[in-house]
Amino acid sequence: MRRGVGSADDGEDRDCGTGPALPGPAPVDVPRDRDTAGRARNARPRDGLGRPLPHGMTGVPTTPEDLVLPPAEALREAERLLAAGRPFHAHEVLEGAWKACGDGNRELWKGLAQLAVGVTHLRRGNRVGAVRLLTRAGERISAYDGIAPHDIPVAALVAWSRDLIARIGAGPVSEKMLAPRLTGSSGPASGAGPEAGAGSGRR
């Protein structure tokens, strides 16, 4: 799993405090999951929102580490995943495009990945993390207003992020609000779910 764009795991599952160590058994070295090249990899299965599951459970396949799609295809796939309620996987697709980008659109791709992370936090019920990442995403994406590379509706996405931030904590967030279009039209992505309470308290 990729990390680095304000990860969907930021702020979760971290140790709290740095007090003195308590008496107990000596630490034991636990073998880390590694890929065929010997690099550390978390092999635990994950659910549809990217949360780790216990070993042995059946999880949802994640995006291959080395997957890099052409811009138009990456946008379509990320849009499809957002509409399917899988923003964590959309973020992995967009993060791959960000890391592979070698032109002046690099920060745009990073902003799009952060947008998907923000939706991931919201679907997990983490409102604070959602607002933080959606704010960062809107700021990064807004720098490309008037340019709209790859037919990305920059202005519409910035307006969407601000609208979603305003709705967080004010009541239920509809499924359609969690599936913005990443190309062309500024409306919700095709295949987005019905208007139903979701998001701000969904886990």
PDB file of C-alpha atoms in Angstrom:
ATOM      1  CA  MET A   1       0.000   0.000   0.000  1.00  0.00           C
ATOM      2  CA  ARG A   2       1.238   3.442  -0.872  1.00  0.00           C
ATOM      3  CA  ARG A   3       1.716   6.093   1.806  1.00  0.00           C
ATOM      4  CA  GLY A   4       2.626   9.746   1.456  1.00  0.00           C
ATOM      5  CA  VAL A   5      -0.325  11.935   0.470  1.00  0.00           C
ATOM      6  CA  GLY A   6      -1.723  12.628   3.896  1.00  0.00           C
ATOM      7  CA  SER A   7      -2.386   8.925   4.176  1.00  0.00           C
ATOM      8  CA  ALA A   8      -5.815   7.590   4.962  1.00  0.00           C
ATOM      9  CA  ASP A   9      -4.198   6.012   8.010  1.00  0.00           C
ATOM     10  CA  ASP A  10      -2.922   9.357   9.351  1.00  0.00           C
ATOM     11  CA  GLY A  11      -4.102   9.993  12.877  1.00  0.00           C
ATOM     12  CA  GLU A  12      -5.224   6.425  13.434  1.00  0.00           C
ATOM     13  CA  ASP A  13      -3.700   3.429  15.143  1.00  0.00           C
ATOM     14  CA  ARG A  14      -0.856   5.486  16.592  1.00  0.00           C
ATOM     15  CA  ASP A  15       0.619   5.161  20.074  1.00  0.00           C
ATOM     16  CA  CYS A  16      -0.403   8.005  22.381  1.00  0.00           C
ATOM     17  CA  GLY A  17       2.108   9.516  24.765  1.00  0.00           C
ATOM     18  CA  THR A  18       5.761   8.848  25.380  1.00  0.00           C
ATOM     19  CA  GLY A  19       5.792   7.964  29.086  1.00  0.00           C
ATOM     20  CA  PRO A  20       8.260   5.588  30.772  1.00  0.00           C
ATOM     21  CA  ALA A  21       8.188   1.982  29.715  1.00  0.00           C
ATOM     22  CA  LEU A  22       6.220  -0.344  31.962  1.00  0.00           C
ATOM     23  CA  PRO A  23       7.735  -3.571  33.305  1.00  0.00           C
ATOM     24  CA  GLY A  24       6.981  -6.576  31.182  1.00  0.00           C
ATOM     25  CA  PRO A  25       8.487  -9.248  28.987  1.00  0.00           C
ATOM     26  CA  ALA A  26      11.400  -8.377  26.751  1.00  0.00           C
ATOM     27  CA  PRO A  27      10.417  -7.268  23.252  1.00  0.00           C
ATOM     28  CA  VAL A  28      10.303  -9.963  20.613  1.00  0.00           C
ATOM     29  CA  ASP A  29      11.370  -9.403  17.035  1.00  0.00           C
ATOM     30  CA  VAL A  30       8.383 -10.064  14.788  1.00  0.00           C
ATOM     31  CA  PRO A  31       9.163 -10.864  11.141  1.00  0.00           C
ATOM     32  CA  ARG A  32       7.841  -8.143   8.850  1.00  0.00           C
ATOM     33  CA  ASP A  33       5.856  -8.836   5.714  1.00  0.00           C
ATOM     34  CA  ARG A  34       8.088  -8.353   2.679  1.00  0.00           C
ATOM     35  CA  ASP A  35       7.638  -8.555  -1.065  1.00  0.00           C
ATOM     36  CA  THR A  36       9.718 -10.644  -3.457  1.00  0.00           C
ATOM     37  CA  ALA A  37      12.351  -7.881  -3.599  1.00  0.00           C
ATOM     38  CA  GLY A  38      12.729  -7.877   0.178  1.00  0.00           C
ATOM     39  CA  ARG A  39      10.994  -4.532   0.700  1.00  0.00           C
ATOM     40  CA  ALA A  40       8.728  -4.153   3.716  1.00  0.00           C
ATOM     41  CA  ARG A  41       5.067  -4.546   2.799  1.00  0.00           C
ATOM     42  CA  ASN A  42       1.959  -4.833   4.935  1.00  0.00           C
ATOM     43  CA  ALA A  43       0.423  -8.079   3.738  1.00  0.00           C
ATOM     44  CA  ARG A  44      -2.625  -7.870   5.992  1.00  0.00           C
ATOM     45  CA  PRO A  45      -5.929  -7.936   4.106  1.00  0.00           C
ATOM     46  CA  ARG A  46      -7.910  -4.694   4.048  1.00  0.00           C
ATOM     47  CA  ASP A  47     -11.579  -3.857   3.881  1.00  0.00           C
ATOM     48  CA  GLY A  48     -13.254  -1.691   1.249  1.00  0.00           C
ATOM     49  CA  LEU A  49     -12.066   1.505   2.970  1.00  0.00           C
ATOM     50  CA  GLY A  50      -8.474   0.339   3.340  1.00  0.00           C
ATOM     51  CA  ARG A  51      -8.634  -0.571   7.029  1.00  0.00           C
ATOM     52  CA  PRO A  52      -6.423  -3.537   8.030  1.00  0.00           C
ATOM     53  CA  LEU A  53      -8.170  -6.807   8.804  1.00  0.00           C
ATOM     54  CA  PRO A  54      -6.809  -9.696  10.866  1.00  0.00           C
ATOM     55  CA  HIS A  55      -4.589 -12.155   9.032  1.00  0.00           C
ATOM     56  CA  GLY A  56      -6.618 -14.968   7.530  1.00  0.00           C
ATOM     57  CA  MET A  57      -9.662 -12.883   6.678  1.00  0.00           C
ATOM     58  CA  THR A  58     -10.678 -12.216   3.091  1.00  0.00           C
ATOM     59  CA  GLY A  59     -10.154  -8.571   2.190  1.00  0.00           C
ATOM     60  CA  VAL A  60     -10.720  -6.328  -0.798  1.00  0.00           C
ATOM     61  CA  PRO A  61      -7.818  -6.371  -3.291  1.00  0.00           C
ATOM     62  CA  THR A  62      -5.732  -3.199  -3.192  1.00  0.00           C
ATOM     63  CA  THR A  63      -4.128  -1.398  -6.092  1.00  0.00           C
ATOM     64  CA  PRO A  64      -0.776  -2.895  -7.175  1.00  0.00           C
ATOM     65  CA  GLU A  65       2.165  -0.854  -5.896  1.00  0.00           C
ATOM     66  CA  ASP A  66       3.615  -0.398  -9.364  1.00  0.00           C
ATOM     67  CA  LEU A  67       0.364   0.501 -11.128  1.00  0.00           C
ATOM     68  CA  VAL A  68       0.714   3.705 -13.167  1.00  0.00           C
ATOM     69  CA  LEU A  69      -2.118   4.506 -15.576  1.00  0.00           C
ATOM     70  CA  PRO A  70      -2.154   7.162 -18.312  1.00  0.00           C
ATOM     71  CA  PRO A  71      -3.770  10.387 -17.009  1.00  0.00           C
ATOM     72  CA  ALA A  72      -7.147   9.952 -18.715  1.00  0.00           C
ATOM     73  CA  GLU A  73      -7.406   6.317 -17.627  1.00  0.00           C
ATOM     74  CA  ALA A  74      -6.314   7.128 -14.060  1.00  0.00           C
ATOM     75  CA  LEU A  75      -9.021   9.789 -13.810  1.00  0.00           C
ATOM     76  CA  ARG A  76     -11.709   7.462 -15.140  1.00  0.00           C
ATOM     77  CA  GLU A  77     -10.691   4.640 -12.815  1.00  0.00           C
ATOM     78  CA  ALA A  78     -10.495   6.908  -9.759  1.00  0.00           C
ATOM     79  CA  GLU A  79     -13.903   8.375 -10.620  1.00  0.00           C
ATOM     80  CA  ARG A  80     -15.353   4.879 -10.949  1.00  0.00           C
ATOM     81  CA  LEU A  81     -13.927   3.858  -7.580  1.00  0.00           C
ATOM     82  CA  LEU A  82     -15.284   6.978  -5.869  1.00  0.00           C
ATOM     83  CA  ALA A  83     -18.733   6.246  -7.315  1.00  0.00           C
ATOM     84  CA  ALA A  84     -18.450   2.661  -6.057  1.00  0.00           C
ATOM     85  CA  GLY A  85     -17.783   3.854  -2.509  1.00  0.00           C
ATOM     86  CA  ARG A  86     -14.088   2.917  -2.592  1.00  0.00           C
ATOM     87  CA  PRO A  87     -12.234   6.232  -2.129  1.00  0.00           C
ATOM     88  CA  PHE A  88      -9.220   4.520  -0.545  1.00  0.00           C
ATOM     89  CA  HIS A  89      -8.569   2.648  -3.777  1.00  0.00           C
ATOM     90  CA  ALA A  90      -9.230   5.808  -5.797  1.00  0.00           C
ATOM     91  CA  HIS A  91      -6.525   7.524  -3.759  1.00  0.00           C
ATOM     92  CA  GLU A  92      -4.054   4.758  -4.597  1.00  0.00           C
ATOM     93  CA  VAL A  93      -4.717   5.195  -8.329  1.00  0.00           C
ATOM     94  CA  LEU A  94      -4.326   8.979  -8.104  1.00  0.00           C
ATOM     95  CA  GLU A  95      -1.241   8.721  -5.931  1.00  0.00           C
ATOM     96  CA  GLY A  96       0.362   6.500  -8.558  1.00  0.00           C
ATOM     97  CA  ALA A  97      -0.320   9.188 -11.170  1.00  0.00           C
ATOM     98  CA  TRP A  98       1.069  11.881  -8.850  1.00  0.00           C
ATOM     99  CA  LYS A  99       4.317  10.013  -8.211  1.00  0.00           C
ATOM    100  CA  ALA A 100       4.765   9.275 -11.927  1.00  0.00           C
ATOM    101  CA  CYS A 101       3.982  12.821 -13.049  1.00  0.00           C
ATOM    102  CA  GLY A 102       6.972  14.619 -14.513  1.00  0.00           C
ATOM    103  CA  ASP A 103       5.376  17.876 -15.631  1.00  0.00           C
ATOM    104  CA  GLY A 104       3.808  20.931 -14.021  1.00  0.00           C
ATOM    105  CA  ASN A 105       0.653  19.054 -13.045  1.00  0.00           C
ATOM    106  CA  ARG A 106       2.293  17.158 -10.199  1.00  0.00           C
ATOM    107  CA  GLU A 107       0.655  19.224  -7.437  1.00  0.00           C
ATOM    108  CA  LEU A 108      -2.726  18.831  -9.111  1.00  0.00           C
ATOM    109  CA  TRP A 109      -2.457  15.054  -8.957  1.00  0.00           C
ATOM    110  CA  LYS A 110      -1.388  15.278  -5.326  1.00  0.00           C
ATOM    111  CA  GLY A 111      -4.444  17.412  -4.594  1.00  0.00           C
ATOM    112  CA  LEU A 112      -6.715  14.896  -6.308  1.00  0.00           C
ATOM    113  CA  ALA A 113      -5.209  12.080  -4.237  1.00  0.00           C
ATOM    114  CA  GLN A 114      -5.779  14.126  -1.071  1.00  0.00           C
ATOM    115  CA  LEU A 115      -9.373  14.673  -2.149  1.00  0.00           C
ATOM    116  CA  ALA A 116      -9.895  10.898  -2.205  1.00  0.00           C
ATOM    117  CA  VAL A 117      -8.171  10.544   1.175  1.00  0.00           C
ATOM    118  CA  GLY A 118     -10.540  13.147   2.596  1.00  0.00           C
ATOM    119  CA  VAL A 119     -13.538  11.140   1.402  1.00  0.00           C
ATOM    120  CA  THR A 120     -11.929   8.008   2.860  1.00  0.00           C
ATOM    121  CA  HIS A 121     -11.686   9.686   6.264  1.00  0.00           C
ATOM    122  CA  LEU A 122     -15.298  10.809   6.044  1.00  0.00           C
ATOM    123  CA  ARG A 123     -16.554   7.335   5.178  1.00  0.00           C
ATOM    124  CA  ARG A 124     -14.566   5.995   8.122  1.00  0.00           C
ATOM    125  CA  GLY A 125     -16.286   8.488  10.408  1.00  0.00           C
ATOM    126  CA  ASN A 126     -13.201  10.671  10.950  1.00  0.00           C
ATOM    127  CA  ARG A 127     -14.602  14.172  10.421  1.00  0.00           C
ATOM    128  CA  VAL A 128     -11.488  16.013  11.594  1.00  0.00           C
ATOM    129  CA  GLY A 129      -9.236  14.111   9.199  1.00  0.00           C
ATOM    130  CA  ALA A 130     -11.746  14.602   6.384  1.00  0.00           C
ATOM    131  CA  VAL A 131     -11.851  18.385   6.825  1.00  0.00           C
ATOM    132  CA  ARG A 132      -8.069  18.592   7.032  1.00  0.00           C
ATOM    133  CA  LEU A 133      -7.451  16.621   3.832  1.00  0.00           C
ATOM    134  CA  LEU A 134     -10.311  18.174   1.863  1.00  0.00           C
ATOM    135  CA  THR A 135      -8.983  21.624   2.765  1.00  0.00           C
ATOM    136  CA  ARG A 136      -5.485  20.721   1.566  1.00  0.00           C
ATOM    137  CA  ALA A 137      -6.933  19.197  -1.599  1.00  0.00           C
ATOM    138  CA  GLY A 138      -8.988  22.288  -2.421  1.00  0.00           C
ATOM    139  CA  GLU A 139      -6.001  24.567  -1.922  1.00  0.00           C
ATOM    140  CA  ARG A 140      -3.755  22.506  -4.191  1.00  0.00           C
ATOM    141  CA  ILE A 141      -6.348  21.997  -6.907  1.00  0.00           C
ATOM    142  CA  SER A 142      -7.386  25.674  -6.964  1.00  0.00           C
ATOM    143  CA  ALA A 143      -3.965  26.675  -8.287  1.00  0.00           C
ATOM    144  CA  TYR A 144      -4.944  25.057 -11.614  1.00  0.00           C
ATOM    145  CA  ASP A 145      -8.190  26.989 -12.079  1.00  0.00           C
ATOM    146  CA  GLY A 146      -8.323  28.292 -15.633  1.00  0.00           C
ATOM    147  CA  ILE A 147      -5.915  25.620 -16.864  1.00  0.00           C
ATOM    148  CA  ALA A 148      -7.967  22.439 -16.377  1.00  0.00           C
ATOM    149  CA  PRO A 149      -5.417  19.912 -17.676  1.00  0.00           C
ATOM    150  CA  HIS A 150      -6.813  16.560 -18.837  1.00  0.00           C
ATOM    151  CA  ASP A 151     -10.333  18.058 -18.810  1.00  0.00           C
ATOM    152  CA  ILE A 152     -10.336  18.099 -14.986  1.00  0.00           C
ATOM    153  CA  PRO A 153     -13.153  20.388 -13.723  1.00  0.00           C
ATOM    154  CA  VAL A 154     -10.899  22.292 -11.338  1.00  0.00           C
ATOM    155  CA  ALA A 155     -13.317  25.056 -10.335  1.00  0.00           C
ATOM    156  CA  ALA A 156     -16.132  22.555  -9.781  1.00  0.00           C
ATOM    157  CA  LEU A 157     -13.927  20.323  -7.623  1.00  0.00           C
ATOM    158  CA  VAL A 158     -12.823  23.256  -5.476  1.00  0.00           C
ATOM    159  CA  ALA A 159     -16.455  24.304  -5.006  1.00  0.00           C
ATOM    160  CA  TRP A 160     -17.391  20.688  -4.229  1.00  0.00           C
ATOM    161  CA  SER A 161     -14.681  20.367  -1.563  1.00  0.00           C
ATOM    162  CA  ARG A 162     -15.798  23.582   0.144  1.00  0.00           C
ATOM    163  CA  ASP A 163     -19.429  22.527   0.036  1.00  0.00           C
ATOM    164  CA  LEU A 164     -18.631  19.118   1.482  1.00  0.00           C
ATOM    165  CA  ILE A 165     -16.531  20.666   4.274  1.00  0.00           C
ATOM    166  CA  ALA A 166     -19.448  22.962   5.147  1.00  0.00           C
ATOM    167  CA  ARG A 167     -21.821  19.993   5.358  1.00  0.00           C
ATOM    168  CA  ILE A 168     -19.611  17.854   7.569  1.00  0.00           C
ATOM    169  CA  GLY A 169     -21.040  17.913  11.053  1.00  0.00           C
ATOM    170  CA  ALA A 170     -24.173  19.750   9.914  1.00  0.00           C
ATOM    171  CA  GLY A 171     -26.130  16.607   9.121  1.00  0.00           C
ATOM    172  CA  PRO A 172     -26.109  13.523   6.891  1.00  0.00           C
ATOM    173  CA  VAL A 173     -23.986  13.687   3.747  1.00  0.00           C
ATOM    174  CA  SER A 174     -25.536  12.069   0.687  1.00  0.00           C
ATOM    175  CA  GLU A 175     -23.802   9.335  -1.240  1.00  0.00           C
ATOM    176  CA  LYS A 176     -23.822  11.522  -4.356  1.00  0.00           C
ATOM    177  CA  MET A 177     -21.821  14.170  -2.497  1.00  0.00           C
ATOM    178  CA  LEU A 178     -19.056  11.620  -1.949  1.00  0.00           C
ATOM    179  CA  ALA A 179     -18.591  10.850  -5.650  1.00  0.00           C
ATOM    180  CA  PRO A 180     -17.425  13.986  -7.485  1.00  0.00           C
ATOM    181  CA  ARG A 181     -16.613  13.909 -11.168  1.00  0.00           C
ATOM    182  CA  LEU A 182     -12.914  14.146 -11.961  1.00  0.00           C
ATOM    183  CA  THR A 183     -13.379  14.829 -15.674  1.00  0.00           C
ATOM    184  CA  GLY A 184     -15.754  16.889 -17.788  1.00  0.00           C
ATOM    185  CA  SER A 185     -19.091  17.582 -16.133  1.00  0.00           C
ATOM    186  CA  SER A 186     -19.131  18.942 -12.595  1.00  0.00           C
ATOM    187  CA  GLY A 187     -22.023  16.731 -11.456  1.00  0.00           C
ATOM    188  CA  PRO A 188     -21.714  13.537  -9.399  1.00  0.00           C
ATOM    189  CA  ALA A 189     -20.076  10.584 -11.072  1.00  0.00           C
ATOM    190  CA  SER A 190     -22.261   8.102 -12.889  1.00  0.00           C
ATOM    191  CA  GLY A 191     -23.092   5.146 -10.713  1.00  0.00           C
ATOM    192  CA  ALA A 192     -23.129   7.195  -7.516  1.00  0.00           C
ATOM    193  CA  GLY A 193     -25.543   5.901  -4.941  1.00  0.00           C
ATOM    194  CA  PRO A 194     -28.972   7.336  -4.126  1.00  0.00           C
ATOM    195  CA  GLU A 195     -29.563  10.334  -1.863  1.00  0.00           C
ATOM    196  CA  ALA A 196     -29.239   8.633   1.476  1.00  0.00           C
ATOM    197  CA  GLY A 197     -27.754   9.646   4.800  1.00  0.00           C
ATOM    198  CA  ALA A 198     -24.130   8.609   4.796  1.00  0.00           C
ATOM    199  CA  GLY A 199     -20.575   9.774   5.219  1.00  0.00           C
ATOM    200  CA  SER A 200     -20.353  11.917   8.337  1.00  0.00           C
ATOM    201  CA  GLY A 201     -21.125   9.018  10.643  1.00  0.00           C
ATOM    202  CA  ARG A 202     -20.425   6.077   8.410  1.00  0.00           C
ATOM    203  CA  ARG A 203     -17.805   3.583   9.465  1.00  0.00           C
TER     204      ARG A 203
END
